[in-house]
Every structure is written in C-alpha cells, then in structure tokens.
Short mmCIF file of N, CA, C and O in Angstrom, two decimals:
data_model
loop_
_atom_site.label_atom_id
_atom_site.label_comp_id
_atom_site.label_asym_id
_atom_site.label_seq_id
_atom_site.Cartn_x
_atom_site.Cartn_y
_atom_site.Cartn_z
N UNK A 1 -89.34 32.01 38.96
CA UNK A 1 -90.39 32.91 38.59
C UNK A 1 -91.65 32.56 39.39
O UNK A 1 -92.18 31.45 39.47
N UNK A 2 -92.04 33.72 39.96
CA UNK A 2 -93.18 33.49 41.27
C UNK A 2 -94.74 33.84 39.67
O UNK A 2 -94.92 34.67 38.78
N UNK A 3 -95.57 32.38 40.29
CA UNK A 3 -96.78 32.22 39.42
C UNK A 3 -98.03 33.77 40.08
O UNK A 3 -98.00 34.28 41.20
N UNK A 4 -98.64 34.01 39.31
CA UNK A 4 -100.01 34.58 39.56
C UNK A 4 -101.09 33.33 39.69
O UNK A 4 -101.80 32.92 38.76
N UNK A 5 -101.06 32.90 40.85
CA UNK A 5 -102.09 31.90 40.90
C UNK A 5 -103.55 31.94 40.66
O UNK A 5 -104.21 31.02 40.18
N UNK A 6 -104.06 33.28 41.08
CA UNK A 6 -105.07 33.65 41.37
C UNK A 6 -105.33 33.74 39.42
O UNK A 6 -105.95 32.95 38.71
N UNK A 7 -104.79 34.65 39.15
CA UNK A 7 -104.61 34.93 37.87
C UNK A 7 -104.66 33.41 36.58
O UNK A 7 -105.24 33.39 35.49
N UNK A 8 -104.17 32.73 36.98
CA UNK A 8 -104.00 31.14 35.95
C UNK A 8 -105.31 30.13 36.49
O UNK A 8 -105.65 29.16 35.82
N UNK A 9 -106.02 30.51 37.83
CA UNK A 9 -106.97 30.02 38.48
C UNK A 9 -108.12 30.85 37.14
O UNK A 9 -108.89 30.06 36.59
N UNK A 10 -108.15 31.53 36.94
CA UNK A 10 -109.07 32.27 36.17
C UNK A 10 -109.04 31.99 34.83
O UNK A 10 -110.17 31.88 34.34
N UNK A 11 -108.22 31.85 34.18
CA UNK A 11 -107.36 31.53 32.70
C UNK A 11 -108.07 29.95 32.73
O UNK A 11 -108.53 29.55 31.66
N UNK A 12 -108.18 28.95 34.06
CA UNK A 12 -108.40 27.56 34.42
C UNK A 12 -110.03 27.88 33.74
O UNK A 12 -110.44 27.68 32.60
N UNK A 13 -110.67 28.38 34.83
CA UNK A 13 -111.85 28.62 34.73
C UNK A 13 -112.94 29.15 33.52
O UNK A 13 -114.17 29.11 33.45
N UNK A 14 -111.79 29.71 32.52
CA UNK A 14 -112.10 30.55 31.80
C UNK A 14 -112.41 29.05 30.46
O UNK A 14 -113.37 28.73 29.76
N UNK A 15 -111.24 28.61 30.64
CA UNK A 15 -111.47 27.30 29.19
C UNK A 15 -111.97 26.10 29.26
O UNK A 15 -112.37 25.41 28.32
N UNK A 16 -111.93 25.66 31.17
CA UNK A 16 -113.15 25.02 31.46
C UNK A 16 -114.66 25.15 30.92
O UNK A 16 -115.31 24.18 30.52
N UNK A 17 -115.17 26.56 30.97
CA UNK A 17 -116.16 27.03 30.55
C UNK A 17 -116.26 26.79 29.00
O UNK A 17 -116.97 26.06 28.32
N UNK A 18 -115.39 27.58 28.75
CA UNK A 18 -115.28 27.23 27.10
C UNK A 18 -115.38 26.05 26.57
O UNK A 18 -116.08 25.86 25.57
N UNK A 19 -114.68 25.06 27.20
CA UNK A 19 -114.53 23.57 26.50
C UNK A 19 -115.46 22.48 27.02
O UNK A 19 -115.72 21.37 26.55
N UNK A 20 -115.95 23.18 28.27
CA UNK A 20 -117.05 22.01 28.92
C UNK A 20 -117.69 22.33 29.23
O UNK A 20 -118.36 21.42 29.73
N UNK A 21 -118.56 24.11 29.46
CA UNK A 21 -119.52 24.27 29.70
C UNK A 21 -120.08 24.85 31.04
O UNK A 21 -119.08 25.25 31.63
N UNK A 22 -120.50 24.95 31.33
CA UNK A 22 -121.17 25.54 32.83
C UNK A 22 -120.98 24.16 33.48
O UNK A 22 -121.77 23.31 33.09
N UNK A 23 -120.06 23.78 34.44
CA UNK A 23 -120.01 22.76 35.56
C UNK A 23 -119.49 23.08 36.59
O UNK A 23 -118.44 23.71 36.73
N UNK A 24 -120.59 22.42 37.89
CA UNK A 24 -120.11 23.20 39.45
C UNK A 24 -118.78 22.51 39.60
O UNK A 24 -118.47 21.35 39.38
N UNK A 25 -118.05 23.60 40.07
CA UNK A 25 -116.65 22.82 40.78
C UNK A 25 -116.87 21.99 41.97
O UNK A 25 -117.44 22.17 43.04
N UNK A 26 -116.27 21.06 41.44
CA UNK A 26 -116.36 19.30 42.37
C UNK A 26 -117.02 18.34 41.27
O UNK A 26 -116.81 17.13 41.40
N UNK A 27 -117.59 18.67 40.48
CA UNK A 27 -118.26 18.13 39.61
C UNK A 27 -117.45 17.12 38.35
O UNK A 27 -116.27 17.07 38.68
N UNK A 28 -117.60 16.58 37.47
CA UNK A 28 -116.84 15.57 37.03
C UNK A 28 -117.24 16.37 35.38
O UNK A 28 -118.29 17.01 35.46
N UNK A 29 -116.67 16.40 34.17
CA UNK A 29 -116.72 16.39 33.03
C UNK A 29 -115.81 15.92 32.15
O UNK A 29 -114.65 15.93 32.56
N UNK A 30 -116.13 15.23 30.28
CA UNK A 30 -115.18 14.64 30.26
C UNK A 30 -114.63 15.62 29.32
O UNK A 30 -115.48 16.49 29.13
N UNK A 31 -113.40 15.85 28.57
CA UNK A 31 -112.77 16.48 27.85
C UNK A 31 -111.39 15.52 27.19
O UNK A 31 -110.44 15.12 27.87
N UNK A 32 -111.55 15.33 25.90
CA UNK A 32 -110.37 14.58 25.67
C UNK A 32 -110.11 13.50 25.52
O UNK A 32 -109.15 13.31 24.79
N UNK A 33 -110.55 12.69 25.91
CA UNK A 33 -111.25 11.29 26.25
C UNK A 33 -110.91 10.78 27.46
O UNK A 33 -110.42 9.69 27.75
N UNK A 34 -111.43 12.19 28.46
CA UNK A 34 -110.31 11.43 30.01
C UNK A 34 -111.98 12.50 31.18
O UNK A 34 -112.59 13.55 30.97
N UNK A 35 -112.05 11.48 32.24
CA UNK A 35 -113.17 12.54 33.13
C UNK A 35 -111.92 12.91 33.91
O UNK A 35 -110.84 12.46 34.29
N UNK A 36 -112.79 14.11 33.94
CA UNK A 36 -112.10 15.54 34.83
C UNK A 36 -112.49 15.97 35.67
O UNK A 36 -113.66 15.69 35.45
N UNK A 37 -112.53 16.65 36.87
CA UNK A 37 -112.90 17.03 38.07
C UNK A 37 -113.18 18.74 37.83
O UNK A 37 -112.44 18.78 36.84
N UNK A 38 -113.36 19.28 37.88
CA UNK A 38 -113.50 20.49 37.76
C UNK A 38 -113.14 21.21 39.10
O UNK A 38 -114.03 21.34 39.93
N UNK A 39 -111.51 21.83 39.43
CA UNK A 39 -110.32 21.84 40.60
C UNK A 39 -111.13 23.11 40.89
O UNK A 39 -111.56 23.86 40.01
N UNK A 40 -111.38 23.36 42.80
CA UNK A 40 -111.38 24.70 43.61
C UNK A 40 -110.09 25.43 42.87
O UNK A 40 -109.60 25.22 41.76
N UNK A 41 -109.81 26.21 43.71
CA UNK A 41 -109.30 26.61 43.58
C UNK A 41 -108.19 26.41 45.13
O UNK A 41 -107.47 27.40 45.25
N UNK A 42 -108.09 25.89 45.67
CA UNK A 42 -107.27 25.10 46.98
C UNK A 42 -106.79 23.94 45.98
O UNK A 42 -105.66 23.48 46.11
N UNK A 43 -107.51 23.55 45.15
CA UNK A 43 -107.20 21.90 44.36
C UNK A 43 -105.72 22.80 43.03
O UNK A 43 -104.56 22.70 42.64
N UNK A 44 -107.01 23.61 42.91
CA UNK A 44 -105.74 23.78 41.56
C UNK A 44 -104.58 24.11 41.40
O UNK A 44 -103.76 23.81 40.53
N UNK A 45 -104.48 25.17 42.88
CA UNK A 45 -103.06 25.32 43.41
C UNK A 45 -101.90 24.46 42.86
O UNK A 45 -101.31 24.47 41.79
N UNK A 46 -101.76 23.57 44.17
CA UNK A 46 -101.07 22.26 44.04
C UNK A 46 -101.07 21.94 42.41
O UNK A 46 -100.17 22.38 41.68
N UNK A 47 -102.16 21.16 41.92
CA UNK A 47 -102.04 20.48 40.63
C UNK A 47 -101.27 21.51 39.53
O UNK A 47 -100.58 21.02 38.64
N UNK A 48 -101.44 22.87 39.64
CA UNK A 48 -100.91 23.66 38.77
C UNK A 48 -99.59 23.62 39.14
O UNK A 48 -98.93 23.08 38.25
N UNK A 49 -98.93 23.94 40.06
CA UNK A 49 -97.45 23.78 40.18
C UNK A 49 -97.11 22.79 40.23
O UNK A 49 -95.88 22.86 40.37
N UNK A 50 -97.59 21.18 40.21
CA UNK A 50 -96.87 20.31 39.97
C UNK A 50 -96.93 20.40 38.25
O UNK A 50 -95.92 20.05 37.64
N UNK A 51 -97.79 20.73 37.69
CA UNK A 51 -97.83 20.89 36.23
C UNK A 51 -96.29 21.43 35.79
O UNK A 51 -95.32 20.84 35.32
N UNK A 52 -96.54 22.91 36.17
CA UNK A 52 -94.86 23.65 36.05
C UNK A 52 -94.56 22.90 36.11
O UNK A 52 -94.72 22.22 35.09
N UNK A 53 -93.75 22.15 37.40
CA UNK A 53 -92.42 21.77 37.56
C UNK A 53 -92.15 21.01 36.54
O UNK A 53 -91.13 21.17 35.87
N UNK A 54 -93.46 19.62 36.18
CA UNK A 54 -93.07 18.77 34.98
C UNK A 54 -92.59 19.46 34.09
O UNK A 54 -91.39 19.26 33.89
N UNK A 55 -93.10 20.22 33.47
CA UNK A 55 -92.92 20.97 32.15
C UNK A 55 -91.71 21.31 32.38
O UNK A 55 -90.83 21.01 31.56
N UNK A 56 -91.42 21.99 33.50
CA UNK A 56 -90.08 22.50 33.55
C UNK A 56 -88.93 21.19 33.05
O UNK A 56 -88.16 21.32 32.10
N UNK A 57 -89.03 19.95 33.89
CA UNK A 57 -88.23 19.14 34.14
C UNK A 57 -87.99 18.53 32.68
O UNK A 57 -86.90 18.19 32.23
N UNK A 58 -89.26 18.45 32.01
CA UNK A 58 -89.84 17.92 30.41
C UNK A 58 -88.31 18.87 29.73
O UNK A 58 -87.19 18.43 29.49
N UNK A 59 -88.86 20.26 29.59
CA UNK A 59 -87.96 20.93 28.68
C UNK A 59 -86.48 20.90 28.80
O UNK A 59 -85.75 21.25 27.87
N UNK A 60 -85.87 20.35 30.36
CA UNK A 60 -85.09 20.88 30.38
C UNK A 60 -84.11 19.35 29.93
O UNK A 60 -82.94 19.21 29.55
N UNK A 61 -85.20 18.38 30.17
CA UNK A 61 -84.35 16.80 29.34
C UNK A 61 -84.34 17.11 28.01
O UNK A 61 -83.28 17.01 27.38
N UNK A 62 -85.72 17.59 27.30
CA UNK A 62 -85.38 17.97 26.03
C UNK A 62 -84.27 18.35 25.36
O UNK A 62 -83.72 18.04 24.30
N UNK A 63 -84.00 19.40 26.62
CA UNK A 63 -82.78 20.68 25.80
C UNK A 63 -81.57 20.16 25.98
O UNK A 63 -80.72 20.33 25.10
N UNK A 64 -81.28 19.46 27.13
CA UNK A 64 -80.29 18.11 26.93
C UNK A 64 -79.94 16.90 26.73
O UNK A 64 -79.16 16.12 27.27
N UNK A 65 -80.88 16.88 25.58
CA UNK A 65 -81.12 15.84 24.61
C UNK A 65 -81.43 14.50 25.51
O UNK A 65 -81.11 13.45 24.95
N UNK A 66 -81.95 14.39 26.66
CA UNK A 66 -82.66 13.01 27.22
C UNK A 66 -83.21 12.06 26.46
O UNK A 66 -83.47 12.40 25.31
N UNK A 67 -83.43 11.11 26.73
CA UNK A 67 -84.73 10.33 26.15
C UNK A 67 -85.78 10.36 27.33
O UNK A 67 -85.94 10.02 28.50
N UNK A 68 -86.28 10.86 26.46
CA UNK A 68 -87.96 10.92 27.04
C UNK A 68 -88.73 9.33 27.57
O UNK A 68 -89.20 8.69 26.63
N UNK A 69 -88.84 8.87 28.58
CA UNK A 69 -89.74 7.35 28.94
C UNK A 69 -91.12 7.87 28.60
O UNK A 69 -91.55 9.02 28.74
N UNK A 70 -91.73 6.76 28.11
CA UNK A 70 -93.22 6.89 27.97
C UNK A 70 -94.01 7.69 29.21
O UNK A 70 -94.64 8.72 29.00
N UNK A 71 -93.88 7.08 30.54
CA UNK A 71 -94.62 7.34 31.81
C UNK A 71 -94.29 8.68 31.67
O UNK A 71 -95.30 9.38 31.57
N UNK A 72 -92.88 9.50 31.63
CA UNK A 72 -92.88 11.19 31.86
C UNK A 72 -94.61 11.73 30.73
O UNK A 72 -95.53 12.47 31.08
N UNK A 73 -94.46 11.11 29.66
CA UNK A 73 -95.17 11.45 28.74
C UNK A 73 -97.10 11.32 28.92
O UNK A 73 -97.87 12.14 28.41
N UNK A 74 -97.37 10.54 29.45
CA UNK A 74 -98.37 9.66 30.24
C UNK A 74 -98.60 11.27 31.41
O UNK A 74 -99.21 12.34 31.35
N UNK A 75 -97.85 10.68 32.20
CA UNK A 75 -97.83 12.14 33.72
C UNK A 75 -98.28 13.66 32.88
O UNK A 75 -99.26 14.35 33.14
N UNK A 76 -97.41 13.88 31.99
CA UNK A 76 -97.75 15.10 31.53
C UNK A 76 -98.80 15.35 30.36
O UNK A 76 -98.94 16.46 29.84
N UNK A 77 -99.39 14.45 30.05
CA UNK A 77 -100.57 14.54 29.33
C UNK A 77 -102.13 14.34 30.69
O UNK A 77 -103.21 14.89 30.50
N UNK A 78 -101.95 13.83 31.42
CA UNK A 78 -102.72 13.40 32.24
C UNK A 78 -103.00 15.08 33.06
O UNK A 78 -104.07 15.69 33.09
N UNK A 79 -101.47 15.60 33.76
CA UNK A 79 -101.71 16.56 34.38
C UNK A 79 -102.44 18.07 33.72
O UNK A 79 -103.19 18.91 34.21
N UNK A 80 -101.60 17.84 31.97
CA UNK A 80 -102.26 18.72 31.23
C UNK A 80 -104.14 19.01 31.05
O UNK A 80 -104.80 20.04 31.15
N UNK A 81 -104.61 17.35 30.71
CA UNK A 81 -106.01 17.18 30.87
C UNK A 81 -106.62 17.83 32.22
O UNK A 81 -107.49 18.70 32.19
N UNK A 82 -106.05 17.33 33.35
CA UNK A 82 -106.94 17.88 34.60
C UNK A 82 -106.61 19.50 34.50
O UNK A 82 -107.38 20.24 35.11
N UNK A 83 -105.56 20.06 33.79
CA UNK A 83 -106.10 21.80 34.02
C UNK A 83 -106.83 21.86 32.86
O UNK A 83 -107.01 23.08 32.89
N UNK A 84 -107.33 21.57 32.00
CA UNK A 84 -108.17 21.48 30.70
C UNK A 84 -106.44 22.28 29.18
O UNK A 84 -106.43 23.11 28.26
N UNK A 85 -105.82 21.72 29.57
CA UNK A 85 -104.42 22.14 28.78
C UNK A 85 -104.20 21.05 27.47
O UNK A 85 -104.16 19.82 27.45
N UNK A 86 -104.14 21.63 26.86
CA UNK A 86 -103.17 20.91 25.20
C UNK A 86 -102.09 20.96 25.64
O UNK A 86 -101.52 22.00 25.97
N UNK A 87 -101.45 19.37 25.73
CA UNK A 87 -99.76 19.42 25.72
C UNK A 87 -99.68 20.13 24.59
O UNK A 87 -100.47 20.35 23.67
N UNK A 88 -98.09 20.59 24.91
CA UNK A 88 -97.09 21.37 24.11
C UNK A 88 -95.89 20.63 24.06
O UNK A 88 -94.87 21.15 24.52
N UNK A 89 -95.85 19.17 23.45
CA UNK A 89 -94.91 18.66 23.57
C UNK A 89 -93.98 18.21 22.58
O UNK A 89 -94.19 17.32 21.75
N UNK A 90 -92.59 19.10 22.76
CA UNK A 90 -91.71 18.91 21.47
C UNK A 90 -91.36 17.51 20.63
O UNK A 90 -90.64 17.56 19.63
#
C-alpha cells in the first residue's frame, strides 16, 4: 500500500501543533518525556516509513505469536515519539 506522504506530513504537523505548540521545524521540543526535533518534511519522509515498516514487522510477530524483545519495543516507542505518535501496542 503506496503512503500519501504529503498527506501524513500534514496529519505530523497538525498534532505537533496541537501537543507542542507553535515550533520552527529544526527546532527541539519535549513531548512524553523524550526531546524531539520537529522533522522537514525531507526528514519525515524516511522516519515515517521506517515507522511503517516496524509496525508492520511488530504486527506481523504478534499475529504469529513471536516474543516480542524489549529493544523491538524501545525502537518503536522511540520512533513513535519522534512523529509525535501514541504507540498502539498490543
């Protein structure tokens, strides 16, 4: 499934605002108890599809009953924070 980047770049921007406020991109804020960068949109690209893929890779150990290692868990809370995201983790 091909992303709307442009489109989730905005959705980014949109709860950035909401949750942290008016900050120039490049700029640092904290959210969560973690500082954050506030991603171009060249930055968020990348970081957003490596997001997917985790998630992808996350659900799909889930659904075949994996054990989950701490570090997957760590990575995907970390990547969640830098798009300003609440894991969703089963």
């Amino acid at each position: 499934m091909l992303e709307d980047l442009p489109a989730r770049y905005h959705e980014y921007l949109d709860r950035f605002l909401t949750e942290l406020g008016d900050v120039k991109v490049g700029a640092f804020a904290k959210w969560g108890g973690k500082l954050i960068k506030k991603l171009s949109f060249e930055e968020f690209t990348p970081a957003y599809l490596e997001y997917t893929d985790i998630v992808k890779r996350y659900t799909e150990s889930i659904e075949r009953g994996d054990t989950i290692n701490d570090v997957v868990l760590r990575l995907l809370r970390e990547r969640c924070a830098n798009l300003v995201l609440e894991p969703e983790l089963t």
